Short mmCIF file of C-alpha atoms and ligand atoms in Angstrom, two decimals:
data_model
loop_
_atom_site.label_atom_id
_atom_site.label_comp_id
_atom_site.label_asym_id
_atom_site.label_seq_id
_atom_site.Cartn_x
_atom_site.Cartn_y
_atom_site.Cartn_z
CA MET N 28 99.37 -88.34 262.24
CA THR N 29 95.60 -90.14 261.40
CA ILE N 30 95.16 -91.84 258.30
CA PRO N 31 91.54 -90.66 258.07
CA THR N 32 88.84 -93.05 258.13
CA LEU N 33 86.18 -91.68 255.12
CA PRO N 34 82.28 -91.84 255.95
CA GLU N 35 80.44 -94.12 253.68
CA SER N 36 78.98 -91.61 251.40
CA VAL N 37 82.42 -90.37 250.53
CA LEU N 38 83.53 -94.06 249.85
CA LEU N 39 80.47 -94.33 247.19
CA ALA N 40 80.48 -91.14 245.58
CA ILE N 41 84.01 -91.72 244.70
CA THR N 42 83.47 -94.78 244.54
CA LEU N 43 80.47 -93.61 241.54
CA LEU N 44 83.03 -91.29 240.10
CA GLU N 45 85.55 -93.93 238.98
CA GLN N 46 83.09 -96.56 237.69
CA ALA N 47 82.61 -93.91 235.52
CA SER N 48 86.00 -93.40 234.56
CA PHE N 49 86.91 -90.33 236.77
CA GLU N 50 89.10 -89.41 239.21
CA ALA N 51 87.94 -88.20 242.79
CA TYR N 52 89.65 -87.38 246.34
CA LEU N 53 88.19 -85.75 249.76
CA VAL N 54 89.91 -82.73 250.50
CA GLY N 55 89.57 -78.96 251.89
CA GLY N 56 87.88 -79.10 255.32
CA GLY N 57 87.37 -82.52 255.73
CA LEU N 58 90.17 -84.12 255.23
CA ARG N 59 92.50 -81.00 257.12
CA ASP N 60 90.17 -81.54 260.39
CA SER N 61 90.43 -85.64 259.74
CA LEU N 62 93.93 -86.15 259.37
CA LEU N 63 93.63 -83.72 262.59
CA GLY N 64 91.56 -85.98 264.28
CA LEU N 65 88.82 -83.59 264.68
CA GLN N 66 85.22 -84.66 263.67
CA SER N 67 85.02 -82.61 260.14
CA GLU N 68 82.26 -80.22 259.47
CA ASP N 69 81.06 -80.80 255.77
CA TYR N 70 82.90 -83.21 252.32
CA ASP N 71 84.43 -81.67 250.38
CA LEU N 72 84.92 -83.57 247.04
CA THR N 73 87.18 -82.83 244.40
CA THR N 74 87.38 -84.68 240.74
CA ASP N 75 88.10 -83.85 237.08
CA ALA N 76 84.24 -84.78 236.39
CA THR N 77 82.94 -81.68 235.02
CA PRO N 78 79.72 -80.87 237.16
CA ASP N 79 76.99 -82.12 233.50
CA GLU N 80 79.70 -85.32 234.35
CA MET N 81 78.70 -85.43 237.88
CA LYS N 82 75.02 -84.68 236.96
CA TYR N 83 74.61 -87.64 235.04
CA VAL N 84 76.73 -90.30 237.25
CA PHE N 85 74.89 -88.79 239.97
CA SER N 86 71.84 -89.21 238.65
CA GLY N 87 70.19 -90.70 241.16
CA TYR N 88 71.06 -88.56 243.92
CA ARG N 89 69.28 -85.31 244.90
CA ILE N 90 71.35 -82.66 243.52
CA HIS N 91 71.62 -79.72 244.49
CA GLU N 92 73.23 -76.71 242.17
CA ILE N 93 75.69 -74.34 244.41
CA GLY N 94 77.68 -73.52 243.13
CA ILE N 95 77.47 -74.68 238.93
CA ASP N 96 79.60 -72.20 237.67
CA HIS N 97 82.46 -72.15 239.86
CA GLY N 98 81.82 -76.04 239.48
CA THR N 99 80.46 -77.25 242.90
CA LEU N 100 77.81 -79.29 243.15
CA GLN N 101 75.70 -80.62 246.61
CA VAL N 102 74.72 -83.89 245.92
CA ILE N 103 73.59 -85.82 249.16
CA ILE N 104 74.13 -89.05 249.31
CA LYS N 105 72.50 -91.41 252.77
CA GLY N 106 71.73 -88.13 253.84
CA MET N 107 74.78 -86.71 254.20
CA PRO N 108 76.21 -83.48 252.04
CA LEU N 109 78.74 -83.48 250.15
CA GLU N 110 80.21 -80.74 248.17
CA ILE N 111 81.77 -81.36 245.11
CA THR N 112 83.86 -79.58 242.38
CA THR N 113 85.56 -80.04 238.97
CA TYR N 114 89.17 -79.49 239.26
CA ARG N 115 89.57 -76.41 237.90
CA SER N 116 91.78 -73.13 238.22
CA ASP N 117 91.42 -69.16 238.34
CA GLY N 118 91.77 -66.86 236.24
CA LEU N 119 92.97 -63.16 237.21
CA TYR N 120 91.68 -61.73 240.67
CA LEU N 121 90.52 -57.78 239.31
CA ASP N 122 87.77 -57.47 242.17
CA HIS N 123 90.41 -58.85 245.65
CA ARG N 124 87.74 -61.55 245.87
CA HIS N 125 86.89 -62.66 241.87
CA PRO N 126 87.92 -64.60 240.05
CA GLN N 127 87.13 -63.32 236.42
CA SER N 128 86.74 -66.04 235.01
CA VAL N 129 87.28 -70.43 236.16
CA ARG N 130 88.69 -72.94 233.81
CA PHE N 131 87.48 -76.19 234.47
CA SER N 132 90.99 -78.31 233.80
CA ARG N 133 91.63 -81.94 234.32
CA SER N 134 94.42 -81.57 236.45
CA LEU N 135 94.16 -82.40 240.08
CA SER N 136 97.97 -80.42 240.84
CA GLU N 137 95.96 -77.51 238.83
CA ASP N 138 93.58 -77.68 240.90
CA LEU N 139 95.28 -77.81 244.36
CA ALA N 140 97.19 -74.95 243.17
CA ARG N 141 94.83 -72.62 243.48
CA ARG N 142 94.21 -73.35 246.82
CA ASP N 143 95.19 -70.85 250.10
CA PHE N 144 96.64 -72.53 252.64
CA THR N 145 99.17 -76.28 252.41
CA VAL N 146 96.88 -77.47 254.93
CA ASN N 147 93.59 -77.30 253.11
CA ALA N 148 95.82 -78.05 249.64
CA MET N 149 95.93 -82.04 250.15
CA ALA N 150 94.36 -84.22 248.20
CA PHE N 151 93.22 -87.76 249.94
CA HIS N 152 92.24 -91.43 248.31
CA PRO N 153 91.66 -94.77 250.57
CA LYS N 154 93.71 -96.57 248.06
CA LYS N 155 96.24 -93.82 246.13
CA GLY N 156 96.99 -91.82 249.72
CA LEU N 157 97.80 -89.06 250.33
CA ILE N 158 98.43 -86.04 247.92
CA ASP N 159 100.46 -83.45 249.23
CA LEU N 160 102.66 -81.12 246.78
CA TYR N 161 102.92 -78.39 249.22
CA GLY N 162 104.10 -80.18 252.17
CA GLY N 163 100.69 -79.56 254.16
CA ARG N 164 100.98 -82.65 256.35
CA GLN N 165 104.08 -80.97 257.68
CA ASP N 166 102.29 -77.68 258.46
CA LEU N 167 99.82 -79.96 260.22
CA GLN N 168 102.54 -81.26 262.90
CA ASN N 169 103.46 -78.17 262.72
CA ARG N 170 100.52 -76.51 263.59
CA CYS N 171 100.70 -73.91 261.41
CA LEU N 172 99.12 -72.16 258.26
CA ARG N 173 100.59 -71.33 255.56
CA ALA N 174 99.93 -69.82 251.56
CA VAL N 175 100.03 -71.86 248.65
CA GLY N 176 102.78 -70.18 246.62
CA ASP N 177 103.08 -66.35 247.29
CA PRO N 178 101.47 -65.28 250.07
CA LEU N 179 101.29 -60.93 249.61
CA GLU N 180 99.96 -62.83 245.75
CA ARG N 181 97.41 -65.12 247.45
CA PHE N 182 96.37 -62.74 249.32
CA HIS N 183 95.69 -59.20 247.15
CA GLU N 184 94.38 -61.92 244.48
CA ASP N 185 91.53 -63.00 247.15
CA ALA N 186 91.51 -60.78 250.42
CA LEU N 187 88.99 -62.98 252.47
CA ARG N 188 91.88 -65.44 252.49
CA ILE N 189 93.61 -63.08 255.43
CA LEU N 190 89.85 -63.61 257.28
CA ARG N 191 90.10 -67.01 256.53
CA ALA N 192 93.71 -67.50 258.21
CA LEU N 193 92.71 -65.82 261.21
CA ARG N 194 89.79 -68.24 261.29
CA LEU N 195 91.13 -70.96 260.89
CA ALA N 196 94.40 -70.17 262.74
CA SER N 197 91.87 -69.76 265.67
CA LYS N 198 89.41 -72.42 264.95
CA LEU N 199 92.35 -74.97 264.48
CA ASP N 200 94.66 -72.69 267.32
CA PHE N 201 97.36 -72.44 264.70
CA SER N 202 100.09 -70.14 264.42
CA ILE N 203 100.44 -68.04 260.82
CA GLU N 204 104.26 -68.47 259.16
CA SER N 205 105.93 -65.61 259.67
CA ALA N 206 105.86 -64.89 255.92
CA THR N 207 102.07 -65.43 255.46
CA SER N 208 101.83 -63.57 258.75
CA LYS N 209 103.20 -60.05 256.51
CA ALA N 210 101.26 -60.71 254.17
CA LEU N 211 98.45 -60.52 255.82
CA PHE N 212 98.94 -57.15 257.85
CA GLN N 213 100.29 -55.27 254.60
CA GLU N 214 97.11 -56.49 252.62
CA SER N 215 94.23 -56.10 255.06
CA ARG N 216 93.22 -52.66 253.01
CA LEU N 217 91.87 -54.68 250.37
CA LEU N 218 89.34 -56.56 253.22
CA SER N 219 87.59 -53.10 252.00
CA CYS N 220 87.09 -55.06 248.91
CA ILE N 221 84.83 -57.79 251.16
CA ALA N 222 81.10 -58.26 251.28
CA SER N 223 79.47 -57.56 254.62
CA GLU N 224 78.25 -61.52 254.84
CA ARG N 225 81.34 -63.19 254.41
CA ILE N 226 83.05 -60.42 256.62
CA LEU N 227 80.64 -61.59 259.51
CA LYS N 228 81.29 -64.87 258.70
CA GLU N 229 84.46 -64.65 259.06
CA LEU N 230 84.57 -63.36 262.08
CA LEU N 231 82.18 -64.67 263.67
CA GLY N 232 84.32 -67.60 263.19
CA ILE N 233 87.31 -66.09 264.96
CA LEU N 234 85.77 -65.28 267.76
CA LYS N 235 84.30 -69.49 268.18
CA GLY N 236 87.87 -70.66 267.94
CA LYS N 237 89.55 -71.44 270.97
CA ALA N 238 92.64 -69.78 270.62
CA ALA N 239 90.02 -66.33 269.53
CA GLY N 240 91.70 -64.19 272.50
CA ARG N 241 95.69 -64.90 270.87
CA ILE N 242 94.45 -64.14 267.65
CA ILE N 243 92.17 -60.43 268.76
CA MET N 244 95.38 -59.79 269.90
CA ASP N 245 98.43 -60.97 267.70
CA TYR N 246 95.98 -59.21 264.87
CA PHE N 247 94.31 -56.27 266.07
CA SER N 248 94.76 -53.98 263.40
CA VAL N 249 93.27 -55.91 260.02
CA LEU N 250 90.24 -57.01 262.70
CA LEU N 251 90.55 -52.36 262.84
CA CYS N 252 89.90 -51.89 259.08
CA VAL N 253 86.83 -53.73 259.20
CA MET N 254 85.75 -52.61 262.90
CA PRO N 255 87.42 -48.73 262.56
CA GLU N 256 84.88 -48.46 265.48
CA LEU N 257 87.60 -50.05 268.13
CA ASN N 258 90.53 -48.45 269.68
CA GLU N 259 94.11 -50.65 269.70
CA LYS N 260 94.29 -49.40 273.22
CA ASP N 261 91.45 -51.88 273.93
CA ALA N 262 92.65 -54.98 272.26
CA GLU N 263 93.98 -57.15 275.30
CA ALA N 264 90.48 -56.32 277.24
CA ILE N 265 88.62 -57.49 274.42
CA ALA N 266 90.66 -60.70 274.08
CA LYS N 267 90.46 -61.09 277.33
CA ALA N 268 86.99 -60.67 277.37
CA VAL N 269 85.81 -62.67 274.17
CA GLU N 270 88.10 -65.57 275.48
CA GLN N 271 86.41 -66.21 278.78
CA VAL N 272 83.19 -65.28 277.92
CA ARG N 273 79.73 -67.53 276.87
CA SER N 274 79.69 -69.52 274.49
CA VAL N 275 77.81 -68.29 272.36
CA SER N 276 77.47 -65.78 269.18
CA HIS N 277 75.55 -62.87 270.43
CA CYS N 278 77.11 -63.26 273.75
CA GLN N 279 80.49 -63.49 271.74
CA LEU N 280 80.07 -60.20 270.39
CA ALA N 281 78.89 -57.77 272.90
CA ALA N 282 82.73 -58.39 274.62
CA LEU N 283 83.83 -57.56 270.97
CA PHE N 284 82.07 -54.07 271.24
CA HIS N 285 82.00 -53.74 274.78
CA ARG N 286 84.47 -51.00 275.29
CA THR N 287 82.68 -48.79 271.90
CA ARG N 288 79.29 -46.85 272.82
CA PRO N 289 76.37 -47.24 271.52
CA ASP N 290 75.94 -45.88 268.31
CA GLU N 291 79.70 -47.57 267.46
CA ARG N 292 78.18 -50.16 267.25
CA ARG N 293 75.20 -50.02 266.10
CA ASP N 294 77.26 -48.85 262.70
CA MET N 295 78.84 -52.35 263.08
CA MET N 296 76.47 -54.30 263.29
CA LYS N 297 74.97 -51.93 260.22
CA ARG N 298 77.97 -52.51 258.88
CA LEU N 299 78.26 -55.90 259.17
CA ARG N 300 74.72 -56.45 258.33
CA MET N 301 73.97 -59.22 261.03
CA ASP N 302 70.58 -59.80 261.81
CA LYS N 303 68.22 -57.64 263.64
CA ARG N 304 67.47 -60.77 265.98
CA THR N 305 71.32 -61.15 267.22
CA SER N 306 71.84 -57.04 267.01
CA GLN N 307 69.09 -56.72 269.34
CA LYS N 308 70.09 -59.74 271.89
CA VAL N 309 74.32 -57.88 271.62
CA LEU N 310 72.76 -54.59 272.32
CA LYS N 311 70.97 -55.35 274.89
CA VAL N 312 73.37 -57.11 276.43
CA LEU N 313 75.33 -54.45 276.84
CA GLU N 314 72.58 -51.78 278.13
CA GLY N 315 72.15 -53.94 280.86
CA TYR N 316 76.02 -55.10 280.57
CA SER N 317 76.50 -50.93 281.52
CA GLN N 318 74.58 -50.53 284.12
CA PRO N 319 75.62 -51.49 288.15
CA LEU N 320 74.12 -53.81 289.25
CA PRO N 321 71.56 -53.56 291.91
CA GLN N 322 71.46 -54.76 295.39
CA GLU N 323 67.80 -54.53 297.33
CA LEU N 324 65.61 -57.53 295.78
CA PRO N 325 63.09 -55.29 293.99
CA ALA N 326 65.47 -53.77 292.06
CA ILE N 327 66.94 -57.08 291.36
CA ARG N 328 64.20 -58.31 290.28
CA ARG N 329 63.57 -55.82 288.34
CA PHE N 330 66.38 -55.68 286.26
CA ALA N 331 65.97 -59.80 285.79
CA GLY N 332 62.84 -59.05 284.24
CA GLN N 333 64.17 -56.63 282.32
CA TYR N 334 67.13 -59.28 280.91
CA ARG N 335 65.83 -62.02 281.45
CA ASP N 336 66.92 -63.14 278.13
CA VAL N 337 70.23 -62.01 278.75
CA LEU N 338 70.90 -62.38 282.04
CA ARG N 339 73.06 -64.59 281.93
CA ASP N 340 75.34 -63.36 279.44
CA ILE N 341 75.11 -60.11 281.61
CA ILE N 342 76.41 -61.88 283.85
CA SER N 343 79.17 -64.09 282.18
CA LEU N 344 80.77 -60.26 280.35
CA LYS N 345 80.96 -58.85 283.71
CA GLU N 346 83.31 -62.17 284.79
CA ALA N 347 84.68 -62.10 281.49
CA THR N 348 85.91 -57.98 282.37
CA SER N 349 86.76 -58.35 286.64
CA ASP N 350 83.80 -55.45 286.63
CA THR N 351 82.74 -57.97 289.02
CA GLN N 352 81.88 -55.48 291.94
CA HIS N 353 78.80 -56.93 293.32
CA LEU N 354 78.67 -59.81 291.30
CA SER N 355 78.30 -63.11 294.04
CA ALA N 356 76.09 -61.50 296.06
CA PHE N 357 74.11 -60.25 293.24
CA ARG N 358 74.15 -64.12 291.59
CA LYS N 359 73.17 -65.10 294.89
CA LYS N 360 69.78 -63.49 295.39
CA ILE N 361 69.35 -64.07 291.77
CA LYS N 362 69.01 -67.58 292.44
CA VAL N 363 66.77 -67.25 295.46
CA ILE N 364 64.03 -65.71 292.91
CA ALA N 365 64.36 -68.83 290.44
CA GLN N 366 64.18 -71.43 293.46
CA ARG N 367 61.47 -69.21 294.11
CA ARG N 368 59.61 -68.28 291.23
CA ASP N 369 59.41 -64.62 292.14
CA PRO N 370 57.42 -62.39 288.91
CA LEU N 371 59.55 -60.94 287.34
CA SER N 372 57.70 -60.15 283.96
CA LEU N 373 54.22 -59.00 282.38
CA ASP N 374 53.79 -62.42 281.63
CA ASP N 375 54.11 -64.14 285.25
CA LEU N 376 51.52 -61.68 286.95
CA ALA N 377 48.53 -63.27 287.91
CA VAL N 378 45.62 -61.71 286.21
CA ASP N 379 46.01 -59.72 282.80
CA GLY N 380 45.53 -57.52 280.63
CA GLU N 381 41.61 -59.69 279.75
CA ASP N 382 41.22 -59.43 283.99
CA LEU N 383 41.53 -56.23 284.14
CA LEU N 384 38.64 -55.15 281.37
CA GLN N 385 36.58 -57.53 283.09
CA GLU N 386 36.91 -55.17 286.11
CA GLY N 387 35.54 -52.64 284.62
CA ILE N 388 39.16 -50.76 283.90
CA PRO N 389 38.93 -48.75 280.23
CA ASN N 390 40.70 -50.12 277.09
CA GLY N 391 43.75 -48.19 275.80
CA PRO N 392 47.16 -46.81 278.35
CA GLU N 393 45.55 -47.50 281.38
CA ILE N 394 45.75 -50.96 280.89
CA GLY N 395 49.03 -50.56 280.48
CA TYR N 396 50.04 -48.29 283.25
CA VAL N 397 47.73 -50.21 285.48
CA LEU N 398 49.32 -53.74 284.40
CA ASP N 399 52.86 -51.82 285.15
CA LYS N 400 52.19 -50.66 288.78
CA LEU N 401 50.59 -54.45 289.56
CA LEU N 402 54.47 -55.32 288.34
CA GLU N 403 56.09 -52.85 290.30
CA LEU N 404 53.79 -54.42 293.31
CA VAL N 405 54.67 -57.73 293.01
CA TYR N 406 58.61 -56.11 292.75
CA GLU N 407 58.09 -54.84 296.30
CA ASP N 408 56.93 -58.36 297.19
CA PRO N 409 56.32 -61.09 295.13
CA SER N 410 53.98 -63.31 297.09
CA LYS N 411 51.23 -59.96 296.97
CA ASN N 412 51.00 -62.10 292.78
CA THR N 413 47.91 -63.22 293.39
CA ARG N 414 44.92 -62.86 291.10
CA ARG N 415 42.74 -61.46 294.47
CA SER N 416 45.28 -58.69 295.25
CA LEU N 417 46.64 -57.39 292.05
CA LEU N 418 42.79 -57.17 291.26
CA ALA N 419 42.20 -55.31 294.19
CA TYR N 420 45.52 -53.16 293.80
CA ALA N 421 44.41 -52.50 289.85
CA SER N 422 41.25 -50.95 290.70
CA GLU N 423 42.38 -48.39 293.95
CA VAL N 424 45.07 -47.55 291.35
CA SER N 425 43.30 -46.93 288.90
CA LYS N 426 40.81 -45.08 290.62
CA ASN N 427 43.84 -42.63 290.72
CA GLY N 428 43.65 -42.26 287.44
CA SER N 429 46.89 -42.55 284.92
CA GLN N 430 48.41 -39.12 284.59
P1 ATP Y 14 85.75 -75.27 256.74
O1 ATP Y 14 84.37 -76.11 256.17
O2 ATP Y 14 86.07 -76.13 258.06
O3 ATP Y 14 85.01 -74.09 257.22
P2 ATP Y 14 86.81 -75.81 254.75
O4 ATP Y 14 89.08 -74.73 254.66
O5 ATP Y 14 86.78 -76.71 254.26
O6 ATP Y 14 87.52 -74.70 256.15
P3 ATP Y 14 86.26 -74.13 252.76
O7 ATP Y 14 85.62 -73.30 252.28
O8 ATP Y 14 84.75 -75.42 253.00
O9 ATP Y 14 86.56 -74.06 254.06
O10 ATP Y 14 86.32 -74.56 251.51
C1 ATP Y 14 87.18 -76.26 250.67
C2 ATP Y 14 87.97 -75.84 250.92
O11 ATP Y 14 88.18 -74.71 249.36
C3 ATP Y 14 89.49 -75.39 251.28
O12 ATP Y 14 90.02 -76.47 252.16
C4 ATP Y 14 90.68 -75.26 250.71
O13 ATP Y 14 91.07 -75.58 250.12
C5 ATP Y 14 89.41 -74.59 248.99
N1 ATP Y 14 88.84 -72.98 249.17
C6 ATP Y 14 87.61 -71.66 249.91
N2 ATP Y 14 88.19 -71.00 249.70
C7 ATP Y 14 89.11 -70.32 249.68
C8 ATP Y 14 89.66 -69.54 249.16
N3 ATP Y 14 88.84 -68.49 249.34
N4 ATP Y 14 90.78 -69.38 248.42
C9 ATP Y 14 91.16 -70.10 248.00
N5 ATP Y 14 91.19 -71.80 248.30
C10 ATP Y 14 89.82 -71.91 249.23
MG1 MG Y 15 84.53 -77.01 253.88
#
């Protein structure tokens, strides 16, 4: 297993804390991923310095008090944000998510004991080496997630760990040790105690992971606790679609929801507090997906114009769900349309509303009506997309009236 080479900013943070007589170690995902030889997304450090003591040590650096009540400061060192947390032990958990209180501690082992999985509960120091009290290194070698301590208790304390387990197993393509896995199923109803934003964040992490398909299949009943609109009998189809679809979140979400009704997916996205932009994209992908692919050129142009921003996602989802009727012919025609730069939406027309006003078409709904007619015209025959032809046609349709 790789000996982690720590970024300069991590080494400097450890040195600065030690020069002030404190202890400091790299912990969490940064260490886990480095040991696996993976590029880390972020680095967490743990120290016996309290937040006030840390503020003193890092007084020359930019500090953000991102979780000061839980002992966490973000310190920017050489442009890299580091999350540094005081050793702590958690009090009782009464709401299945947050400890009633946290107590700062001077003991590294106490701090490691509160962490979720053995592979996340190691600490590393460039000179002292790896501190591994729970067999995390062995579990890393076996590519296995195992709760620290009694898994039932740990999931009961904080149900978010259930989704963290699925997200990490998906990201790293790890198995979940059997007692941990069993406990996770057993406690999954407690997911109702977790805030929607956190659920969504972990869900997106699960979908993005390289073992997303397997995790969805194996833990479908857990996902049902947060998305009861999904149907158990669709598990396999959903897993396959998520795994094969384009790796962008709105497309993966569309794959996840592709067997549901529009009202069901709307409810789920609302409940998960998904941002408007993403949810609209998901709905649009699924709306386009639900339609048979057109085969005639004008209809293809109309379809491509209507779903322009998600066309790739619709094709990808059709492919991933083996809904491939007419797909290759459709793709070929889309390619030709793109190469010829056929007009697909109002923005592509050689005239705009302003031009129509100048032609004497009255302001108001008639402008929209005529523009739509022009678009229909160029869908049929893109060569008509010239100012001259369009203006001539505009006055013709306008004379005929917008009724
Ligand atoms: P990544 O950053 O790759 O998403 P991570 O494991 O670093 O994964 P963070 O949320 O950054 O996740 O948390 C850092 C560390 O804090 C974890 O590795 C773990 O030791 C501990 N931790 C985070 N959340 C929990 C939790 N809910 N219960 C127990 N320990 C946790
Ligand atoms: Mg992290």
